[in-house]
mmCIF file of C-alpha atoms in Angstrom:
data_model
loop_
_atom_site.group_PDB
_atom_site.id
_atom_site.type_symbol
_atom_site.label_atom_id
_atom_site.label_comp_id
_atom_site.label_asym_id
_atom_site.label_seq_id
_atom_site.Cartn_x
_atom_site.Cartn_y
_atom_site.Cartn_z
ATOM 1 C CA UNK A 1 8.356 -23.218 -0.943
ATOM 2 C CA UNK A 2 5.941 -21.256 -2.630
ATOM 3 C CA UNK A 3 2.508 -22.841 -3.698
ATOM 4 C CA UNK A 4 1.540 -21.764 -6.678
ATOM 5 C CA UNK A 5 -1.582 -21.459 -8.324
ATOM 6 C CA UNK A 6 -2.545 -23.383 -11.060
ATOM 7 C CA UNK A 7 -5.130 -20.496 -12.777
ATOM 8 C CA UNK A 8 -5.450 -16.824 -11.761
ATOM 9 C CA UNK A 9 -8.329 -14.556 -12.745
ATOM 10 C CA UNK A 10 -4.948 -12.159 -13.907
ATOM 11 C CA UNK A 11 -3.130 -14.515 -16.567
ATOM 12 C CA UNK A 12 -7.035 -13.674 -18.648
ATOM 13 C CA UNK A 13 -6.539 -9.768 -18.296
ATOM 14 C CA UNK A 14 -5.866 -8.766 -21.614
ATOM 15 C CA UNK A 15 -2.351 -6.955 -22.250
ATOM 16 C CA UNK A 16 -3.587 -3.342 -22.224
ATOM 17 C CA UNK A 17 -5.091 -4.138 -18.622
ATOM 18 C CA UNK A 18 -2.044 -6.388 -17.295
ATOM 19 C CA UNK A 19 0.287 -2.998 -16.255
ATOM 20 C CA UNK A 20 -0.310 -3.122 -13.138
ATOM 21 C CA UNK A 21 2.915 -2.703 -10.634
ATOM 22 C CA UNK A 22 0.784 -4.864 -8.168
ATOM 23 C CA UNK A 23 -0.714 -7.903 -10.130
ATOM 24 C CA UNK A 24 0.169 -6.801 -14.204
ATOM 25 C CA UNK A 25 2.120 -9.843 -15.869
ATOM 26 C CA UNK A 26 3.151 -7.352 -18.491
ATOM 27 C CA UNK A 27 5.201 -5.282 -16.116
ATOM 28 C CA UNK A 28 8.708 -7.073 -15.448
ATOM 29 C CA UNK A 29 9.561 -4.221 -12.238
ATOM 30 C CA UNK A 30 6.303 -5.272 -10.791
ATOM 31 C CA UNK A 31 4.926 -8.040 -7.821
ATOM 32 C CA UNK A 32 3.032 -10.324 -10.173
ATOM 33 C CA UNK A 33 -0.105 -11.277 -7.529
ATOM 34 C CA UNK A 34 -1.365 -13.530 -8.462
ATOM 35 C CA UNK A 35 -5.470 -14.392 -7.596
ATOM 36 C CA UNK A 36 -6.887 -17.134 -8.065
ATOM 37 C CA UNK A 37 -9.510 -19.640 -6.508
ATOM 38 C CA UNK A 38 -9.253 -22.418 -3.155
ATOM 39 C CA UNK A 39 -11.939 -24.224 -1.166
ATOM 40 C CA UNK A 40 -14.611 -21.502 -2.719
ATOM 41 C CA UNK A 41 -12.668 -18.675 -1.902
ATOM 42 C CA UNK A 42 -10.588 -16.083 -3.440
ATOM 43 C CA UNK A 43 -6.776 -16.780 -2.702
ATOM 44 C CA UNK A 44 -3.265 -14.587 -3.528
ATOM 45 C CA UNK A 45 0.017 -15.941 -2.271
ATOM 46 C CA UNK A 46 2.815 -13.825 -2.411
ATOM 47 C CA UNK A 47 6.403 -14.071 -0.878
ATOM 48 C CA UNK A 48 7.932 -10.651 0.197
ATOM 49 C CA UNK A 49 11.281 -10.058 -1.052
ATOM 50 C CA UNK A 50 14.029 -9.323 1.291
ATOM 51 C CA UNK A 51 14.069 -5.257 0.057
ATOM 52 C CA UNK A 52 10.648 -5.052 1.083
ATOM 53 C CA UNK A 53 10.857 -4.977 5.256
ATOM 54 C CA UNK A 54 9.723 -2.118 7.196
ATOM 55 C CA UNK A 55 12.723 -3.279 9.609
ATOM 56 C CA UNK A 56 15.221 -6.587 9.630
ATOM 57 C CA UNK A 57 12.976 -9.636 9.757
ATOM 58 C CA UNK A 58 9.238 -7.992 9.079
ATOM 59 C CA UNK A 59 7.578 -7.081 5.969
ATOM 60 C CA UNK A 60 6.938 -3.218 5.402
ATOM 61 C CA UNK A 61 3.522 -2.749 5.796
ATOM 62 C CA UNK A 62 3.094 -1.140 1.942
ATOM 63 C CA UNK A 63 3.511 -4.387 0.548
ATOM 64 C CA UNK A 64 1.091 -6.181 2.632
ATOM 65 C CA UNK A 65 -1.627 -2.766 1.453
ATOM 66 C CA UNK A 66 -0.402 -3.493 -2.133
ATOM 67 C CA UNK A 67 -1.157 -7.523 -1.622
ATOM 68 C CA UNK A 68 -5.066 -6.687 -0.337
ATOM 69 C CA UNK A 69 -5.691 -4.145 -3.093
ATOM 70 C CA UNK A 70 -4.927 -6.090 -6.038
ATOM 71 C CA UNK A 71 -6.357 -9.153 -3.959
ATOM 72 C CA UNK A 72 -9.381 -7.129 -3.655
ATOM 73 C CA UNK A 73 -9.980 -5.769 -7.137
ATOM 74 C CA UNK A 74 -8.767 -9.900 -8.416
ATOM 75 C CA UNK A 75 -11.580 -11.178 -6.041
ATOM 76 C CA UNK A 76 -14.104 -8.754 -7.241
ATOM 77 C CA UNK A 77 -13.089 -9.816 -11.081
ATOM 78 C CA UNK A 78 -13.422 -13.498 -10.173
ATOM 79 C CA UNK A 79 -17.184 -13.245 -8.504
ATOM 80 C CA UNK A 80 -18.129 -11.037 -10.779
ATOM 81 C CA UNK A 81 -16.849 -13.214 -13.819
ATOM 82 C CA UNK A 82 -18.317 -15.921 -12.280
ATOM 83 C CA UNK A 83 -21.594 -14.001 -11.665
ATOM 84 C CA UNK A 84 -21.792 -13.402 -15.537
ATOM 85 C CA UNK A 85 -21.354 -17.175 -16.411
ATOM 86 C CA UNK A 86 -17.655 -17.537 -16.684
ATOM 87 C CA UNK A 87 -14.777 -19.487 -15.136
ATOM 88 C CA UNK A 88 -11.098 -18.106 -14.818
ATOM 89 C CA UNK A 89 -9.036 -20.051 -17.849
ATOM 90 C CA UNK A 90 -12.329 -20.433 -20.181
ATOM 91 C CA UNK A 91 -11.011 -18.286 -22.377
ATOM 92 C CA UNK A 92 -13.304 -15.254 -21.862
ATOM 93 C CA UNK A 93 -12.402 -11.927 -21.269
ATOM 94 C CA UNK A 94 -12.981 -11.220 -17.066
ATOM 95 C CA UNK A 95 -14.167 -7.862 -16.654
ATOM 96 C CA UNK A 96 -11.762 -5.558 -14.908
ATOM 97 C CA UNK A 97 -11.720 -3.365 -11.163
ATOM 98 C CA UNK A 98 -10.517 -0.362 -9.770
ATOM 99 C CA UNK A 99 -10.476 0.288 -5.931
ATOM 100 C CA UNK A 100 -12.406 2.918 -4.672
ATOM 101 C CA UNK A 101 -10.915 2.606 -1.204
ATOM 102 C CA UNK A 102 -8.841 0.285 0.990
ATOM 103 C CA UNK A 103 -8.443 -0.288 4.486
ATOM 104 C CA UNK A 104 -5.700 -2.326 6.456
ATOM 105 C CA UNK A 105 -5.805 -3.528 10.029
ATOM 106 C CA UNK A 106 -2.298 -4.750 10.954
ATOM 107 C CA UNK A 107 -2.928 -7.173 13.279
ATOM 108 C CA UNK A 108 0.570 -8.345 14.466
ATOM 109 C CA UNK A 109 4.293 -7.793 12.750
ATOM 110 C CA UNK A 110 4.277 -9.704 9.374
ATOM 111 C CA UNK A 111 7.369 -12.122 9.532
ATOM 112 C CA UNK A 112 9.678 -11.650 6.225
ATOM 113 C CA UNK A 113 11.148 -15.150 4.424
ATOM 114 C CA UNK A 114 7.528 -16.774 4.363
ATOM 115 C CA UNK A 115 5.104 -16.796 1.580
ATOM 116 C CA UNK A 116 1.961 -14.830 2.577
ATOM 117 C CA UNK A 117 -1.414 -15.455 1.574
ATOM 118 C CA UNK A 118 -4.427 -13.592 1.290
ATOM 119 C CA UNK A 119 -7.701 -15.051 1.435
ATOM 120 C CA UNK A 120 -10.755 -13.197 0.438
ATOM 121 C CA UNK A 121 -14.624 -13.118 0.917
ATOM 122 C CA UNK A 122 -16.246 -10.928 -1.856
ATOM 123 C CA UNK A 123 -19.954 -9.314 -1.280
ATOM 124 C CA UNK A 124 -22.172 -7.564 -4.117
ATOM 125 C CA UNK A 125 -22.882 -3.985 -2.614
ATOM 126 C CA UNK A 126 -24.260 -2.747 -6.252
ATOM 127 C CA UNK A 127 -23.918 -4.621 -9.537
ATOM 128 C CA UNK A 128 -20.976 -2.089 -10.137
ATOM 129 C CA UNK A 129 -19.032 -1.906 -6.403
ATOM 130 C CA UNK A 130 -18.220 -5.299 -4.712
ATOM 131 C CA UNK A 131 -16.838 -5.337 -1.462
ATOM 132 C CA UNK A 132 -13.797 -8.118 -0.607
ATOM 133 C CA UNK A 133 -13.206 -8.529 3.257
ATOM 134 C CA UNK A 134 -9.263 -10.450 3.281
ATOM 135 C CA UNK A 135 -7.578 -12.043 6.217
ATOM 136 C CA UNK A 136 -3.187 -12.203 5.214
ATOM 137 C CA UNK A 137 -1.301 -15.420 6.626
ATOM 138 C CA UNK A 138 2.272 -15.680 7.005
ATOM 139 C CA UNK A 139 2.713 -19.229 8.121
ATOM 140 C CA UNK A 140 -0.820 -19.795 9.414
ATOM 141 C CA UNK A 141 -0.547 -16.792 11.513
ATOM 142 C CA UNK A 142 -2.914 -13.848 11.360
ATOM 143 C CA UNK A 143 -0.960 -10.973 10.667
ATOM 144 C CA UNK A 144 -3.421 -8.427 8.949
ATOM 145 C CA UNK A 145 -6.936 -8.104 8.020
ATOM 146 C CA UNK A 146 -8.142 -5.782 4.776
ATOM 147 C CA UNK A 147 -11.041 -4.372 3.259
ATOM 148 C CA UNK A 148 -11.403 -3.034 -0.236
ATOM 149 C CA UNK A 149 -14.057 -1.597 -2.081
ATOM 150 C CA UNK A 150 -13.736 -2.526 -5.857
ATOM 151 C CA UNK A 151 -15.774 -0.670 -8.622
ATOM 152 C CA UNK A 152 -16.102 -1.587 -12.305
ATOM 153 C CA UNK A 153 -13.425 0.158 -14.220
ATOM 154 C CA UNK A 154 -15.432 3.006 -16.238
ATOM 155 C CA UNK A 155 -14.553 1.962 -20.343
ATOM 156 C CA UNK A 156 -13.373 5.533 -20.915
ATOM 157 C CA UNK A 157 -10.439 4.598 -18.255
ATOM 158 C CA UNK A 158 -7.946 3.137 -20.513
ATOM 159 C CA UNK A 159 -8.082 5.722 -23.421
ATOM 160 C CA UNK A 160 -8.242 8.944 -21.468
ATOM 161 C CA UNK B 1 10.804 19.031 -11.158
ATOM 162 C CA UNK B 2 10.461 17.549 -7.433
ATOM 163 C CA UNK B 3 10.890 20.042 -5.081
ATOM 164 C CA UNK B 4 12.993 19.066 -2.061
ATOM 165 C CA UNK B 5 12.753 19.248 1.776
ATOM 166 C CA UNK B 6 15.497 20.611 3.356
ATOM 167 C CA UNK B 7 14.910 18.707 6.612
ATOM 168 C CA UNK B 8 13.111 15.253 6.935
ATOM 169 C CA UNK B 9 12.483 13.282 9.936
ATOM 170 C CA UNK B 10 13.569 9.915 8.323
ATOM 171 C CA UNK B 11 16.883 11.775 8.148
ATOM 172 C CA UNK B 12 17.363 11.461 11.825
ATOM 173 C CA UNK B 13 16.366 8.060 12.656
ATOM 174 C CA UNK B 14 19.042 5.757 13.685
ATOM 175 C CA UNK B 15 20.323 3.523 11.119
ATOM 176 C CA UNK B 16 18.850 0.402 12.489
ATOM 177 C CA UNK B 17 15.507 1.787 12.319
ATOM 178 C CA UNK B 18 16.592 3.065 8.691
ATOM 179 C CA UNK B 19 15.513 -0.190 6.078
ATOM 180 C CA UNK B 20 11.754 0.555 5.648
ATOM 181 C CA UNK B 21 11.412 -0.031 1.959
ATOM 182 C CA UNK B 22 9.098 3.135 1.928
ATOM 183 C CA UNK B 23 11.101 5.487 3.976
ATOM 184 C CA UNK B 24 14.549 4.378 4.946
ATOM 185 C CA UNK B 25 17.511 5.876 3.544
ATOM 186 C CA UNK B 26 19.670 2.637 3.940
ATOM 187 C CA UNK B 27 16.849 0.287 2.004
ATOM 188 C CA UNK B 28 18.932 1.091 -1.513
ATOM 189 C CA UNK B 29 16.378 -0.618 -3.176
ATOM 190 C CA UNK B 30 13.324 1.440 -1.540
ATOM 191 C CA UNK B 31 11.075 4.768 -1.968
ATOM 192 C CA UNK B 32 13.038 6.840 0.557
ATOM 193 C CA UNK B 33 10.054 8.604 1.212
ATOM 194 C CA UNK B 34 10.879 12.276 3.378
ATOM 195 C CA UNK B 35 8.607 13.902 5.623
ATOM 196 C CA UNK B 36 8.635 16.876 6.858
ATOM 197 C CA UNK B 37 6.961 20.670 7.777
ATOM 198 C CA UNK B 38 5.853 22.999 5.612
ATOM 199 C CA UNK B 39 3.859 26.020 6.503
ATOM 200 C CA UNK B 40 2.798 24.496 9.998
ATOM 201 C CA UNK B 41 2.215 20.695 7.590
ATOM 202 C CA UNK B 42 3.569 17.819 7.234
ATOM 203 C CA UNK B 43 4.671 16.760 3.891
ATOM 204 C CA UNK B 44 5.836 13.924 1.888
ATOM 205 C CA UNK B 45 6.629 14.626 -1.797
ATOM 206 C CA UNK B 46 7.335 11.304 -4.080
ATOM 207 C CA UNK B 47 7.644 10.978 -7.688
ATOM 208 C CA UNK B 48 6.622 7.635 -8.661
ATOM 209 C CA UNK B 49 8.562 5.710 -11.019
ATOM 210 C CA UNK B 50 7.396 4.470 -14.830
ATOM 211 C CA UNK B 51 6.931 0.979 -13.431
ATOM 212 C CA UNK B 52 4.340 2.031 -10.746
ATOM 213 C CA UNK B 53 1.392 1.952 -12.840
ATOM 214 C CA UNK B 54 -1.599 0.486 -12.723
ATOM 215 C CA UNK B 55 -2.285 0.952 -16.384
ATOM 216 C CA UNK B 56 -0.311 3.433 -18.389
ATOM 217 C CA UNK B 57 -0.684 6.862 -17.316
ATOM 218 C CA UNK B 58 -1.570 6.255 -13.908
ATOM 219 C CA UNK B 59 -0.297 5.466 -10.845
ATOM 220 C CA UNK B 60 -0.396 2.296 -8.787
ATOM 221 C CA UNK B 61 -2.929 2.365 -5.658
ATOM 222 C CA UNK B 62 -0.036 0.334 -3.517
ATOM 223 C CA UNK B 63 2.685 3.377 -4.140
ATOM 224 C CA UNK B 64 -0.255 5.892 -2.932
ATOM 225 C CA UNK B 65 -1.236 3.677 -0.099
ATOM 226 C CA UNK B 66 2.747 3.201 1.011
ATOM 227 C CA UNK B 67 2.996 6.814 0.678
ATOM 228 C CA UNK B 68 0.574 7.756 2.919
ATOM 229 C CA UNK B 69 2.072 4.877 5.113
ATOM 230 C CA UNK B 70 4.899 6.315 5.918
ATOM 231 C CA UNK B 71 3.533 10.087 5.402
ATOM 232 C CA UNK B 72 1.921 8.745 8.418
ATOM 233 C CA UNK B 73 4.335 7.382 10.568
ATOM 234 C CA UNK B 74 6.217 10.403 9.596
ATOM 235 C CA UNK B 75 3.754 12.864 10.780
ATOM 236 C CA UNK B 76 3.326 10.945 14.037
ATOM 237 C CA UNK B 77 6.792 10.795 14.557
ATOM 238 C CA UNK B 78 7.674 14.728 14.180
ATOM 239 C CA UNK B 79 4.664 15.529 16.106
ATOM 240 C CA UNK B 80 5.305 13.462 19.083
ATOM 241 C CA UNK B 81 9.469 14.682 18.648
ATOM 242 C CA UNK B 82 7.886 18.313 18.944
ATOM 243 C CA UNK B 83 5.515 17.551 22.031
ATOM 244 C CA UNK B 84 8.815 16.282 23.579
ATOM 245 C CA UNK B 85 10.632 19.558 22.700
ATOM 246 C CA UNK B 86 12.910 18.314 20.100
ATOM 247 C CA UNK B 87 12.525 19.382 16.218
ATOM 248 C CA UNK B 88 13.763 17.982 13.226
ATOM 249 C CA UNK B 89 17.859 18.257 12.271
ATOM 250 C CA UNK B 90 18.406 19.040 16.271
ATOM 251 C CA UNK B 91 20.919 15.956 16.462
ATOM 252 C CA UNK B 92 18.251 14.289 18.901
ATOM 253 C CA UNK B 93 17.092 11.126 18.067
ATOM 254 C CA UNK B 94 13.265 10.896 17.096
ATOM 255 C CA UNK B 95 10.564 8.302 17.864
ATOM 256 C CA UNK B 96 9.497 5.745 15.766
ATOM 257 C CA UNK B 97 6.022 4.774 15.001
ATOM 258 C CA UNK B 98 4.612 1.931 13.257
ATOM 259 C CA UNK B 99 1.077 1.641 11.479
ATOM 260 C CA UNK B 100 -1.324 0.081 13.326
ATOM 261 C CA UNK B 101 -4.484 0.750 10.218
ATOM 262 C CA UNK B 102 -4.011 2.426 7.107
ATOM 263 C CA UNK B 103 -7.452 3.734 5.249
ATOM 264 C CA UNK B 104 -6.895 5.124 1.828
ATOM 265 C CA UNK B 105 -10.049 6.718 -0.678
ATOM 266 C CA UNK B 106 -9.195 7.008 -3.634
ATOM 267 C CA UNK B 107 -10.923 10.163 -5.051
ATOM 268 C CA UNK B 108 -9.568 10.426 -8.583
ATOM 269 C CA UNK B 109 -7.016 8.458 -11.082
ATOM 270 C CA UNK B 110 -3.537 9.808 -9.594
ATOM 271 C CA UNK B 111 -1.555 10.661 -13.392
ATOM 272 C CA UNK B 112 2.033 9.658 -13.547
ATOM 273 C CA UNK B 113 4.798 11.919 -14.120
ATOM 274 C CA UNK B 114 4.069 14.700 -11.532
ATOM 275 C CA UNK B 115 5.478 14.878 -7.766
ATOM 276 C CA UNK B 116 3.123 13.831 -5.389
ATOM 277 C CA UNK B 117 2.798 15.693 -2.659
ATOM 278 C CA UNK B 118 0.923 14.151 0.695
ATOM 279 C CA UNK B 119 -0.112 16.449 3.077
ATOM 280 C CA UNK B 120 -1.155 15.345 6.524
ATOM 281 C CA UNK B 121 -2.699 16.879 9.878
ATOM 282 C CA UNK B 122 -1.468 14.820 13.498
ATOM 283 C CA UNK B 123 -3.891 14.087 16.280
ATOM 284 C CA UNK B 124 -2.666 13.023 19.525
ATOM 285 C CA UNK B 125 -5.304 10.278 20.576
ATOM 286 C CA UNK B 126 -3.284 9.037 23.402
ATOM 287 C CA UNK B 127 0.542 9.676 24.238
ATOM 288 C CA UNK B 128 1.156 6.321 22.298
ATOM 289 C CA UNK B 129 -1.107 6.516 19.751
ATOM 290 C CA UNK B 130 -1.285 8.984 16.817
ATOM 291 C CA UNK B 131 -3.651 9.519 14.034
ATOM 292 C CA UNK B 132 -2.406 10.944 10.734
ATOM 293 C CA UNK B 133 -5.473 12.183 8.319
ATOM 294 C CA UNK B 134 -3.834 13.063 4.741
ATOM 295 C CA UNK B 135 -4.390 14.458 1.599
ATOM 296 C CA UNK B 136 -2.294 13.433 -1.251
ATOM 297 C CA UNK B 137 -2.352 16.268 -4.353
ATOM 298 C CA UNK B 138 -0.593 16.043 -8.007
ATOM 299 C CA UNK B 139 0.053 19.194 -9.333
ATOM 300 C CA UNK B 140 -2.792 21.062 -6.714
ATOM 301 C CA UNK B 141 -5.625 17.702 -7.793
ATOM 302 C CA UNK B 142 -6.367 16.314 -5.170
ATOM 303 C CA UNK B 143 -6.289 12.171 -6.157
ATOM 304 C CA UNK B 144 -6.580 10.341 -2.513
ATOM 305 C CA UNK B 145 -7.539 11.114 1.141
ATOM 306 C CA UNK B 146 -5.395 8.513 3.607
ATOM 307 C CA UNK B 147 -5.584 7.924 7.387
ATOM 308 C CA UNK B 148 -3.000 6.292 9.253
ATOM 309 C CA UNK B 149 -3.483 5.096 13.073
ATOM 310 C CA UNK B 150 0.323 5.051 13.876
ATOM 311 C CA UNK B 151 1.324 3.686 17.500
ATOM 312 C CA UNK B 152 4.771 3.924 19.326
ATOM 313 C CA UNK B 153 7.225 1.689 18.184
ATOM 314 C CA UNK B 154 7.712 -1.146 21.139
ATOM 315 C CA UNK B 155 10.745 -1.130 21.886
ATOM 316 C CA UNK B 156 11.022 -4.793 21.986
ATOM 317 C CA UNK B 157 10.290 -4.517 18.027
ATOM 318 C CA UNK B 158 13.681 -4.416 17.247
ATOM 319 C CA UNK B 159 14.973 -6.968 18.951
ATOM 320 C CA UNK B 160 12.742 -9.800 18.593
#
């Protein structure tokens, strides 16, 4: 089963920002990550469905990428949230990322039928670019390790 | 409209090795992604769907990360077929690859609506190991650089 968590940094995106194919609760086609917060650290868990294997049995590698870039950008909205003051579920409006790059290290075949789960640790490089190092279980088992460089979204991004 | 290839390499791979959800042409539910050689390139053209947005109007950063995924294993794949004299649509059966890191930059917001088109150069860094640097264009911008370490498939993979 599935652990779920109880608040995510996404369910306070407000609608125009919650599109995303990756973590947007707004879009019906799309994964639904979910990012929230365990032990002081940034956590996504996220179970695979069968479609998405790169062969029978393991999980194609593009949805593990997908999992550490909206885990990324989620972690950098959560510190940075909670650098201004705030707590996921207060009520106030989290401010919102873009990645600027991501990097994936697959570190052994990711098993398919298991929930995976993303853990992050998020460093301020520049009030505006936060860096999230993640480490992706499937069952307590290393399988990849990510790194993504989140920027603030710009406020002309939405209406251009 | 999406221009075609005539030839891809994911056409030739055996149908075992055929479910990717990025590039396999048995995965009903996947991206079918197609690689193959144009003007001495390799080349992956994709048109993503509504749905893969990260807001409105632009495309998700997990579509252009699996795209350059499997652009990469691609490009590994029909390079190391050619070193072993074969070429693509010659009824042999190609290698397989499978990513061992993925690095994407994102250089600009990647607009929805338009074919992608990933272009990629193959460097033979030892007989088993490939890298894939790529540039992924809509309509001639250029929105994301991508580089894949792809290794040779073990042939255990399949069977474990």
């Amino acid at each position: 089963m599935e652990e779920k968590l109880d608040k995510a940094i996404q369910d306070d995106y407000p609608e125009d920002f919650s599109w995303c194919y990756g973590c947007g609760r707004m879009n019906e086609a799309g994964h639904h990550f979910r990012t929230g917060i365990q032990n002081g650290q940034t956590v996504t868990i996220y179970t695979p469905k069968q479609e998405h294997m790169a062969l029978p049995g393991y999980v194609y590698g593009g949805i593990v990428a997908s999992l550490i870039d909206c885990h990324g950008t989620g972690s950098a909205a959560i510190a940075l949230h909670r650098k201004n003051g705030q707590e996921i579920g207060d009520g106030s409006e989290p401010p919102r990322f873009v990645t600027a790059s991501l990097h994936v290290d697959y570190v052994k075949p990711t098993p398919q039928g298991v929930p995976l789960k993303a853990i992050g640790k998020v460093e301020e490089i520049h009030p505006k670019k936060w860096k999230v190092t993640s480490e992706v279980f499937a069952d307590d088992k290393l399988c990849a390790k990510g790194e993504v460089m989140a920027a603030v979204m710009p406020d002309t991004f939405l209406t251009k």
